[in-house]
Coordinates of C-alpha atoms and ligand atoms in Angstrom, one line a residue:
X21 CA 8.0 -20.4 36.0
X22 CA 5.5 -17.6 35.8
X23 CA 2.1 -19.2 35.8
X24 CA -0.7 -17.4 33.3
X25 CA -4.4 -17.5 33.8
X26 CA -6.4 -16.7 31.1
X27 CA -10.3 -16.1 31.8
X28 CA -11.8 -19.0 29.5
X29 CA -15.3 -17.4 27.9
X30 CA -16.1 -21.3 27.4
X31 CA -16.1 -22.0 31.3
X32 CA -16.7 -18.4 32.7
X33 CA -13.9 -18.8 34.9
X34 CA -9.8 -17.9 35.0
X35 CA -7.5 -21.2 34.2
X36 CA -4.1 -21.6 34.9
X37 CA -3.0 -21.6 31.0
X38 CA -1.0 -25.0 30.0
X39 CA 0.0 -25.0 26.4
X40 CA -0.9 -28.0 24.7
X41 CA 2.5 -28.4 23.0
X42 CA 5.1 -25.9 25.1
X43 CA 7.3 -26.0 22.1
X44 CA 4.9 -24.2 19.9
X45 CA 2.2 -22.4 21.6
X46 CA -0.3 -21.2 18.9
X47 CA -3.1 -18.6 18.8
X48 CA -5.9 -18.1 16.4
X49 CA -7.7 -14.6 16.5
X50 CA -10.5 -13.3 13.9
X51 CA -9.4 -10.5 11.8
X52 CA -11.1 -7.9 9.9
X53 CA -12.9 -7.9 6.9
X54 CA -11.2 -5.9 4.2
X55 CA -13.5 -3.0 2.8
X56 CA -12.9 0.2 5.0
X57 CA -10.8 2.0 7.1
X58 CA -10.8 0.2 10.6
X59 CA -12.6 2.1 13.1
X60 CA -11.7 2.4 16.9
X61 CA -13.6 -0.7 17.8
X62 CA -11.5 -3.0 15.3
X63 CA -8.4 -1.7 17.2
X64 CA -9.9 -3.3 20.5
X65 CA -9.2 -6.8 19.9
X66 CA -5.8 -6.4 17.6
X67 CA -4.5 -4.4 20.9
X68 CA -5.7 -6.6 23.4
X69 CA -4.1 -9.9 21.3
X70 CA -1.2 -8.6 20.6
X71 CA -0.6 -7.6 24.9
X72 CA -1.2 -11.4 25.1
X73 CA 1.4 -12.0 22.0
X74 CA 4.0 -10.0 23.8
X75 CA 3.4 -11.5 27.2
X76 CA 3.3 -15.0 25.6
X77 CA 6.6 -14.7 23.8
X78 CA 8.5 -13.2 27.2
X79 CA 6.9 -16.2 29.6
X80 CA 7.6 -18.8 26.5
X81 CA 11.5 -17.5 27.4
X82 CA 11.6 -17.2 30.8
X83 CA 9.3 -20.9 31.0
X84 CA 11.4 -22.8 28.7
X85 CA 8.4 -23.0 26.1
X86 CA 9.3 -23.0 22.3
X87 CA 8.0 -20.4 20.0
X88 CA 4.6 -18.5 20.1
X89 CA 2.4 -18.8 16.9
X90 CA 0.4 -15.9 16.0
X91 CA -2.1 -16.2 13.2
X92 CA -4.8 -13.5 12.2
X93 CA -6.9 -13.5 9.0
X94 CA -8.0 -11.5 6.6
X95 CA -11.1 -11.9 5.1
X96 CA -11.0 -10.9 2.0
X97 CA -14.3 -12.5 0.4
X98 CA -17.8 -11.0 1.7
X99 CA -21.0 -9.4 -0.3
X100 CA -20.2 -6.3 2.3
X101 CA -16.6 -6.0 -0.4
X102 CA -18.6 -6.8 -3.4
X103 CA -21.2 -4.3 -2.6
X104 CA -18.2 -1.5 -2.2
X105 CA -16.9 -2.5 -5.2
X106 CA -20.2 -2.2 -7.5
X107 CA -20.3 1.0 -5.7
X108 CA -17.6 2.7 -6.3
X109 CA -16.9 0.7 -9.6
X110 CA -13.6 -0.8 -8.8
X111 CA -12.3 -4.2 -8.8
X112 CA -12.5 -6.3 -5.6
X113 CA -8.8 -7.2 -5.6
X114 CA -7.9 -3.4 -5.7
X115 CA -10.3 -2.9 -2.8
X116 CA -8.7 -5.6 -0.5
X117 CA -5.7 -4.7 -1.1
X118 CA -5.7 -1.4 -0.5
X119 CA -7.7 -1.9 2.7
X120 CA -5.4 -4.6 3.8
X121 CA -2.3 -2.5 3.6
X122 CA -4.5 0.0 5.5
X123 CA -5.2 -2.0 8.2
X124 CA -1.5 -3.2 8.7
X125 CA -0.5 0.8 8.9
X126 CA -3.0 1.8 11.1
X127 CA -2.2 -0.8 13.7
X128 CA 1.3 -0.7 13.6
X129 CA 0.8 2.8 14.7
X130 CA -0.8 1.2 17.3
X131 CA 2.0 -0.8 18.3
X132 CA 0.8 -3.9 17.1
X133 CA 3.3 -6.3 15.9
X134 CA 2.3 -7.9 12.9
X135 CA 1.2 -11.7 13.4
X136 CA 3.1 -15.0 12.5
X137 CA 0.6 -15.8 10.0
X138 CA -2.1 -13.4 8.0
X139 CA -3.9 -15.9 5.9
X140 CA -6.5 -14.2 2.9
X141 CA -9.4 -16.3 2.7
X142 CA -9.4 -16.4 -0.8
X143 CA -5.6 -18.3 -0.3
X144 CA -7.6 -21.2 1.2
X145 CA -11.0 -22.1 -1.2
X146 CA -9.4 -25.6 -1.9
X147 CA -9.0 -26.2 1.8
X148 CA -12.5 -24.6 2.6
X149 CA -13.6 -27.3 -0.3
X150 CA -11.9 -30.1 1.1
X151 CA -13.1 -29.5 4.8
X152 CA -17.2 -29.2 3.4
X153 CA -16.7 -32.4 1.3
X154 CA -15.1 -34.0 4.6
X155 CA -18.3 -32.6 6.8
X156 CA -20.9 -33.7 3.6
X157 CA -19.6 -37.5 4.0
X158 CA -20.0 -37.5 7.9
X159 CA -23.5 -36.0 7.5
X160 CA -22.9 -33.0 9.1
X161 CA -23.8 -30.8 6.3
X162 CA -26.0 -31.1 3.0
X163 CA -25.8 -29.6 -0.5
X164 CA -29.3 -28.3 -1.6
X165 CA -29.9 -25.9 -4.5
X166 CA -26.3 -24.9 -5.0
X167 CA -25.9 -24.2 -1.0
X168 CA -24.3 -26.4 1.1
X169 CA -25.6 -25.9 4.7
X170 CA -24.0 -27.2 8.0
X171 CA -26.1 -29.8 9.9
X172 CA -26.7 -27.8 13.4
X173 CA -29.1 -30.7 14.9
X174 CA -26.0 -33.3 14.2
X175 CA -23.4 -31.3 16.5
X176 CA -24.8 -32.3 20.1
X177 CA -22.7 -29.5 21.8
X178 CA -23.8 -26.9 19.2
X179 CA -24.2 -23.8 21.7
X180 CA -21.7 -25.2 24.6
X181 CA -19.8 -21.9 24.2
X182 CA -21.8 -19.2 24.8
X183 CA -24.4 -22.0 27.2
X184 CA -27.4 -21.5 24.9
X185 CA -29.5 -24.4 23.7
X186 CA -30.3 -24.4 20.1
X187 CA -34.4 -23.7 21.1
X188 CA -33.2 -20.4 22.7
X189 CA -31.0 -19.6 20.2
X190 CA -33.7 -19.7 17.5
X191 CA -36.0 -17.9 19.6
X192 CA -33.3 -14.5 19.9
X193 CA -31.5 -15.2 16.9
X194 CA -32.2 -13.7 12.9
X195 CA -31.7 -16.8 11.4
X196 CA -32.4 -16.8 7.9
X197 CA -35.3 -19.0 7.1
X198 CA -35.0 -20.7 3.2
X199 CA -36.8 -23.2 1.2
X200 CA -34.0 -25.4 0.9
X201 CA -32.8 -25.3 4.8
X202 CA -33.8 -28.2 6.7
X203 CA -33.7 -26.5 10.1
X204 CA -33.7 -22.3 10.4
X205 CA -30.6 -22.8 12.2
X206 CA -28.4 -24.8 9.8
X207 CA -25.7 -22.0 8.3
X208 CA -24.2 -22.0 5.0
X209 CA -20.5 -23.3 4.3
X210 CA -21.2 -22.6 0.1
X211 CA -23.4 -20.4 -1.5
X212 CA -24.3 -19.9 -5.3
X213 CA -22.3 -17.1 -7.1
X214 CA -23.6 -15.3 -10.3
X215 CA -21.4 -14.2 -13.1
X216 CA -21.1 -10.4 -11.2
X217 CA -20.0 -12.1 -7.8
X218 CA -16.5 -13.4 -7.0
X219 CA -16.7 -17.3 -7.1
X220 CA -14.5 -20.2 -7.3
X221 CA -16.2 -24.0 -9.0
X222 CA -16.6 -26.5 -6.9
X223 CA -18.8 -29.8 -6.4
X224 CA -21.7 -28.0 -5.9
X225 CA -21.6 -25.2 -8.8
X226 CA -19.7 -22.2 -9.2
X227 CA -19.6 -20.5 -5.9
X228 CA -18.0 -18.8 -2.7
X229 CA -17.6 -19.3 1.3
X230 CA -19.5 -18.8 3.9
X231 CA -18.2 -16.3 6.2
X232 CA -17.7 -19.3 9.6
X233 CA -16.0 -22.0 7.4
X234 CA -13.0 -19.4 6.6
X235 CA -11.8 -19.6 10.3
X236 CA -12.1 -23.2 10.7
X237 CA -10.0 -24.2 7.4
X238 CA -7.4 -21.3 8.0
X239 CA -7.0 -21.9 11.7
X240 CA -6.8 -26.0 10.6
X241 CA -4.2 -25.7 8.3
X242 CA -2.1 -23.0 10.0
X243 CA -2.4 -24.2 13.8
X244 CA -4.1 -28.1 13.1
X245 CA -6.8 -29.7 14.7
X246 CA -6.3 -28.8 17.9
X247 CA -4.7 -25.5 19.1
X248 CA -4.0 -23.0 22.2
X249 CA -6.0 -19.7 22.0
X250 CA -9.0 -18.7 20.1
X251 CA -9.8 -15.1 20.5
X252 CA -11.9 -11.8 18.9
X253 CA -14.3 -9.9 20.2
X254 CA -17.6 -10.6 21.8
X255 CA -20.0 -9.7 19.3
X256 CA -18.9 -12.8 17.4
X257 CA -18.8 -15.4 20.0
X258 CA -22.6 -16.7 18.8
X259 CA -23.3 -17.2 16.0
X260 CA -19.2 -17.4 14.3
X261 CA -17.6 -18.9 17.1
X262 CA -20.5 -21.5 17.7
X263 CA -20.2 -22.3 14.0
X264 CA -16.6 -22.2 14.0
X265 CA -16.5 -25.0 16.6
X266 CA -19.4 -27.0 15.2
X267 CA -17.9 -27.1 11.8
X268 CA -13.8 -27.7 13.0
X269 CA -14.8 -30.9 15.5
X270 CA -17.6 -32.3 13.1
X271 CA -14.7 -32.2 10.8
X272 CA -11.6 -33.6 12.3
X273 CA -12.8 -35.0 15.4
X274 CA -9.5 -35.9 16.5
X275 CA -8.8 -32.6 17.7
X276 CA -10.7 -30.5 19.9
X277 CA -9.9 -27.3 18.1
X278 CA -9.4 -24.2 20.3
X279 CA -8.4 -25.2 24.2
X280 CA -9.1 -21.3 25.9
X281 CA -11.4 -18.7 24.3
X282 CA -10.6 -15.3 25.1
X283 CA -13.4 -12.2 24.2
X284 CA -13.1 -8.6 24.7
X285 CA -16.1 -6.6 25.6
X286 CA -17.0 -3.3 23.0
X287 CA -15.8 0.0 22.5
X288 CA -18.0 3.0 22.9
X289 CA -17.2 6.4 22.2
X290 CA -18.0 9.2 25.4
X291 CA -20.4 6.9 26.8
X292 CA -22.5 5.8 23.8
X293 CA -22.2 2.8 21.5
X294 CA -20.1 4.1 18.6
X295 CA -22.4 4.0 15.1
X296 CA -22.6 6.2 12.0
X297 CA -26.3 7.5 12.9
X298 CA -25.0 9.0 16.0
X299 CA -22.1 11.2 14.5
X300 CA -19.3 9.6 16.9
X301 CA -17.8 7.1 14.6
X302 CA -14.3 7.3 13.4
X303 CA -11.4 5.3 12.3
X304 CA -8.0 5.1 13.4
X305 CA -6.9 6.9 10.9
X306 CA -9.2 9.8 12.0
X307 CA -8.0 9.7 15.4
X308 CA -3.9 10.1 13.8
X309 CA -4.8 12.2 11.0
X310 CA -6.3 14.8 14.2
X311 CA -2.6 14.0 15.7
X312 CA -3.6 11.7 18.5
X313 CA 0.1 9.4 18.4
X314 CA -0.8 5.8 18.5
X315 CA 0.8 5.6 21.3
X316 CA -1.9 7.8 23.4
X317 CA -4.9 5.2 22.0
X318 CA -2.9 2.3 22.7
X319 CA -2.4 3.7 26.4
X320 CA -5.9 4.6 26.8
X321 CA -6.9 1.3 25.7
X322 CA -4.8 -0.6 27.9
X323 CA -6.1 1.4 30.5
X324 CA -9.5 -0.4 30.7
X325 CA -9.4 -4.5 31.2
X326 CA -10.3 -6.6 28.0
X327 CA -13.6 -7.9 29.4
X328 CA -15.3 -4.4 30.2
X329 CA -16.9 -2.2 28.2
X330 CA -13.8 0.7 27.4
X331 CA -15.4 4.0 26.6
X332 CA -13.2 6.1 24.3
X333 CA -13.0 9.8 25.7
X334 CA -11.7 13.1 24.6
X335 CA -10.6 13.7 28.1
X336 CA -8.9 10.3 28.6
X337 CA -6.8 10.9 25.5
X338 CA -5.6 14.3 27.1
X339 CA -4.6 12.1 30.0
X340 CA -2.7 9.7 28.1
X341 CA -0.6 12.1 26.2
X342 CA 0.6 14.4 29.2
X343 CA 1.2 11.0 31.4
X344 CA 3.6 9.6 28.1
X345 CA 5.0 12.8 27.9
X346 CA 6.3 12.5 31.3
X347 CA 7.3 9.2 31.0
X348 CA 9.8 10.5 28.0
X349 CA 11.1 13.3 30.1
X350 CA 11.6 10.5 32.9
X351 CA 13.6 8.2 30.6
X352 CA 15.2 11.3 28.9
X353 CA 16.7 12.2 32.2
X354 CA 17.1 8.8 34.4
X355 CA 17.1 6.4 32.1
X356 CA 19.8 4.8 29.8
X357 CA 18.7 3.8 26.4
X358 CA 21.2 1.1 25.5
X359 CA 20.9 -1.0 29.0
X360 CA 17.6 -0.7 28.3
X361 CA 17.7 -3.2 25.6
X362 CA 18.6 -6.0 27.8
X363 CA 16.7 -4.7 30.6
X364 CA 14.2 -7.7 31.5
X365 CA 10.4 -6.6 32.0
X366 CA 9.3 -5.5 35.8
X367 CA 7.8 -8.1 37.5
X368 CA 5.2 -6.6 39.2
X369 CA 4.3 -6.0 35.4
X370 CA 4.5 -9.5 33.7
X371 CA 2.5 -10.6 37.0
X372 CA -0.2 -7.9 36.3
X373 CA -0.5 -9.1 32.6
X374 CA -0.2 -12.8 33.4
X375 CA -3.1 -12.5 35.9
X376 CA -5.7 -12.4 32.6
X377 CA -4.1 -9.2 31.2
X378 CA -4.5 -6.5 33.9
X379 CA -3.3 -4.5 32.1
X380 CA -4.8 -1.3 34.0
X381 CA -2.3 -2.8 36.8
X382 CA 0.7 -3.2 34.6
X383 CA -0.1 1.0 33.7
X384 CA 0.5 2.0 37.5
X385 CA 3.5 -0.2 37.7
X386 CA 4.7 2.7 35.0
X387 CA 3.7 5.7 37.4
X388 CA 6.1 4.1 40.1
X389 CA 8.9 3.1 37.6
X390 CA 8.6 7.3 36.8
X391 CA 8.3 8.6 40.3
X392 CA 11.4 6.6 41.3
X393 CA 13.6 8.1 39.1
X394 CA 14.1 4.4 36.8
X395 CA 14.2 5.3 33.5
X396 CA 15.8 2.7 32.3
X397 CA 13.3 0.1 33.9
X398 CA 10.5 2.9 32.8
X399 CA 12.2 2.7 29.0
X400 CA 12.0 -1.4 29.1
X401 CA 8.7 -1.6 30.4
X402 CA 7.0 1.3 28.0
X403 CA 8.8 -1.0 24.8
X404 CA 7.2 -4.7 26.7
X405 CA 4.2 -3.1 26.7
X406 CA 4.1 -1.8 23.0
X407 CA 3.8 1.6 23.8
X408 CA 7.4 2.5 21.8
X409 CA 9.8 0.8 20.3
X410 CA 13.3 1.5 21.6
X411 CA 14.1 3.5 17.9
X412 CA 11.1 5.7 19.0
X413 CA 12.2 6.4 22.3
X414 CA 15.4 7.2 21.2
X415 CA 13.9 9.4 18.6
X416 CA 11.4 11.4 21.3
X417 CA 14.7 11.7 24.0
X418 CA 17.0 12.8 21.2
X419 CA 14.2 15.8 20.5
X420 CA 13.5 16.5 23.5
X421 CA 17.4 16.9 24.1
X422 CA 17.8 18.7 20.8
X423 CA 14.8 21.4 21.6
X424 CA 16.7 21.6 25.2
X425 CA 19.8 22.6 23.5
X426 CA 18.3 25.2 21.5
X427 CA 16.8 26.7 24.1
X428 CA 19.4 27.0 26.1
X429 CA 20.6 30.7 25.3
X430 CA 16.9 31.8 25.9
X431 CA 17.0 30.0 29.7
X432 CA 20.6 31.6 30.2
X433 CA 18.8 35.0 29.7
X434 CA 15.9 34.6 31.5
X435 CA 17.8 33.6 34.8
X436 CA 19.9 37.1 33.8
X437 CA 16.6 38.8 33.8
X438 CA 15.0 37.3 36.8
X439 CA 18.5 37.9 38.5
X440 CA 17.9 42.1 37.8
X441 CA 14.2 41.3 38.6
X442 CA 15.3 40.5 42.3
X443 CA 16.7 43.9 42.4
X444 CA 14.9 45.8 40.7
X445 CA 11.6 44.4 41.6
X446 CA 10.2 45.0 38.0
X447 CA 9.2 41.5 36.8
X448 CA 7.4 42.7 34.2
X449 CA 10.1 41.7 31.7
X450 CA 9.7 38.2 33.3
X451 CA 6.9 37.6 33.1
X452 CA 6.9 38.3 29.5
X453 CA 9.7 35.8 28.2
X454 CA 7.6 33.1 30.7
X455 CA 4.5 33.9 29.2
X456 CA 6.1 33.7 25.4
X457 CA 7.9 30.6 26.0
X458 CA 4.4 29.1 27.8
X459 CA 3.0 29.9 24.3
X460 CA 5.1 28.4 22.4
X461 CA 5.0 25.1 24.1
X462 CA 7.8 25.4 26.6
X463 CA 7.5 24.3 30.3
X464 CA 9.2 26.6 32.3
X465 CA 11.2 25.3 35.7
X466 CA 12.8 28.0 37.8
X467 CA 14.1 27.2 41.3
X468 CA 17.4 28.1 43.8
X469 CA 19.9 26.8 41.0
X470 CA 18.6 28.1 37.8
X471 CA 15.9 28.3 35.1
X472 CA 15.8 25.1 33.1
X473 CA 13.2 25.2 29.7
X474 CA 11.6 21.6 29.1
X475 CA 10.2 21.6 25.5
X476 CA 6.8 19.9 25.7
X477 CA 5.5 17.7 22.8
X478 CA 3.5 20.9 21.3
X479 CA 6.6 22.9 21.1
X480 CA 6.7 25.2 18.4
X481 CA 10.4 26.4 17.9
X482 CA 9.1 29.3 15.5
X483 CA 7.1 31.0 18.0
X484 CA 9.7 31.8 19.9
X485 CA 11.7 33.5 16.9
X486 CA 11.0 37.2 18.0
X487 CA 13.2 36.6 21.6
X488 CA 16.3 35.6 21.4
Ligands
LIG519 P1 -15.7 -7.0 11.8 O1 -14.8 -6.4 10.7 O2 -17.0 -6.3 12.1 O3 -15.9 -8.5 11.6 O4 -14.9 -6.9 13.1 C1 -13.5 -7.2 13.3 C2 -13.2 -7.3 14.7 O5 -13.5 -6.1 15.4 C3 -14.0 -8.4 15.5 O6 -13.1 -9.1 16.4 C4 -15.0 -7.6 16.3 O7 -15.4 -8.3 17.4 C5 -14.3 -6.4 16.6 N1 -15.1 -5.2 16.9 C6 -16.1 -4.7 16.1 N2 -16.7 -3.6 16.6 C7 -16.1 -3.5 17.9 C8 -16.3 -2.6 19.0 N3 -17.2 -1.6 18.9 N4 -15.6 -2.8 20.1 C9 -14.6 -3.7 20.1 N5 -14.4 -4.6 19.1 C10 -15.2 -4.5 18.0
LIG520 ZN1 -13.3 -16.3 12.8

């Protein structure tokens, strides 16, 4: 049995993690809201879930457990959407769309495997109707002026996540104060739609969702009323996780909706908080269009623990590339590609994740697998931890083999050179082919038995035309 611990945000402390039903563990985590491009900080929590997806789906194997449901939404109905699309005078539906399939493309490159279940919002209004009507009858929310507001003063644990009463939370929060709210705090489930807004009819008018009551219907009718894992980032533990909780146990208080809730701390960029006024945002798509490989932001994400601050740097990505690089010249030369495949995770490494992903941990594990000469272990690992799959790896050894090949006439001649360089003492003709072949990407090795070329991942076969 390996034994998880997941750090709980509800009770500030690691648990031993004991699914409620073994045979299907599920997990809930907030996804994006489809009008942009994602930038670098919406990467941090689809990386982080899915180390926990992966890690989850080896222990369920090794443990006996069933299978491991993953579900992630989109939300695909917000004024944010509906402002872009007045803007740029297109329809919403071609928006989300479009930035839905972006999403999915930018984190595969990321490694990301896609979840079990990516519910659109606008899939569920009859459920997000049924659930308001359901908290309406047990007083929990009220319908006033074509709103419907949740009840916060009738959910006695309102605030038990974050372990803020409601008075404080008034004090620090920007609660929207309206004639027709009883209480500043109380949120809206419904709100009124005009004839330019998106809107479905319902009980209380013609209207659309609040942004809280999408989570609690999807999560309810994908995963039920009581579930595993709830996860996203910590900006949105108070107020959408509050109100996800108030509004899921008001309204099926049978279950006790999410068991462990799991938040990752933000993303900055070279030290600062990444925003548009200070000139160091960017998207995902930035970072591969520049030809960062996902791989490299994956790795220098997982290089910094979930719960702390990761600060996205120019130099750290350097770092990342020329350790991966190694790691393919490792597998390339140690490491056999087909036992791979049934080569079973390190230990040391499924411990590292299973002790609240340490991930940072499970990365050294990697340096050892490399400096040991275990490439197929090394290959296994890199694919457990999403970094390739095995069809990349192969693709990266077979290049690296193929730009080995090809440049084996040129290393044949410069061990004939160096050989009359011994003699003659002139290295002058040396040092030029090594300082060509430098150029053009190419590490050069030269020891007692020979001169070996290594083509490195900037190689650049056409600089080295002029040689050979
Ligand atoms: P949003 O589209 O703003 O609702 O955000 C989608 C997800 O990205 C949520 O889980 C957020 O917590 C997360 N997120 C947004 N900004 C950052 C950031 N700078 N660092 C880490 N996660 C973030
Ligand atoms: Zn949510």
């Amino acid at each position: 049995m390996t034994e998880i611990k997941l750090h709980n945000s509800r009770s500030r402390t690691k648990e031993v993690f004991t699914p409620l039903d073994p045979q299907n563990v599920r997990m809930y985590v907030c996804g994006p809201t489809v009008y942009d491009r994602a930038h670098l900080g919406n990467a941090r929590p689809v990386v982080v879930f899915d180390v926990l997806y992966r890690l989850l789906r080896h222990v369920a194997k090794t443990n006996g457990w069933g299978k491991v449901t993953y579900a992630r939404n989109f939300t695909d109905v917000d004024d944010k959407i509906n402002a872009r699309a007045l803007a740029s005078d297109r329809r919403i539906e071609e928006i989300t769309a479009e930035t839905t399939q972006w999403f999915l493309d930018d984190m595969a490159a990321l490694g990301a495997l896609e979840p079990d279940h990516m519910p659109r919002a606008t899939a569920y209004i009859p459920q997000m109707i049924t659930m308001i009507e359901g908290l309406i009858e047990g007083d929990h929310a009220y319908a006033a002026e074509g709103h419907v507001l949740f009840r916060v003063r009738s959910y006695k644990q309102y605030g038990g996540l974050s372990g803020r009463s409601v008075d404080d939370m008034i004090a620090g929060a920007r609660v929207e104060v309206a004639p027709f709210k009883e209480d500043p705090m109380d949120f809206v489930l419904w709100k009124p739609s005009d004839a330019t807004q998106p809107g479905w009819d319902s009980p209380w008018g013609y209207g659309r969702p609040g942004w809280h009551i999408e989570c609690s219907a999807m999560s309810y009718e994908i995963l039920g009323a009581s579930f595993d894992i709830h996860g996203g980032g910590n900006d949105l533990m108070f107020p959408h996780h509050e109100n996800e909780i108030a509004q899921s146990c008001c309204a099926h208080p049978e279950g006790e909706f999410a068991q462990v809730w799991m938040h990752n701390e933000m993303l900055q960029v070279e030290g600062k908080k990444m925003s548009k006024s200070l000139g160091n945002f960017f998207t995902v798509r930035d970072l591969l269009d520049q030809g960062i490989p996902g791989e490299v932001i994956r790795f220098v994400f997982l290089s910094t623990h979930y719960r702390k601050p990761m600060d996205w740097t120019a130099e750290k990505a350097a770092g990342a590339e020329s350790k991966l690089d190694d790691y393919i010249k490792s597998v390339a030369q140690y490491g056999d590609l087909e036992a791979a495949r049934s080569t079973a995770p390190m230990d040391e490494i499924v411990q590292a994740l299973a002790d609240d992903l340490n991930t940072h941990a499970a990365l050294g594990r990697l340096d050892h697998l490399a400096n040991h000469a275990m490439g197929t272990e090394l290959a296994a690992n890199l694919v457990f931890l999403g970094l390739f799959s095995f069809e990349e790896l192969e693709a990266r050894v077979a290049q690296l083999q193929s730009g080995k090949d090809g440049l084996a006439p040129l290393a044949e001649r410069l061990g004939q050179v160096r050989a009359a360089a011994m003699a003659s003492k002139d290295f002058s003709e040396v040092d030029r082919l090594k300082s060509a072949l430098l150029e053009a990407g190419v590490e050069v090795r030269m020891s007692k038995e020979g001169v070996e070329l290594v083509p490195g991942p900037n190689f650049d076969p056409s600089r080295l035309e002029g040689l050979s």
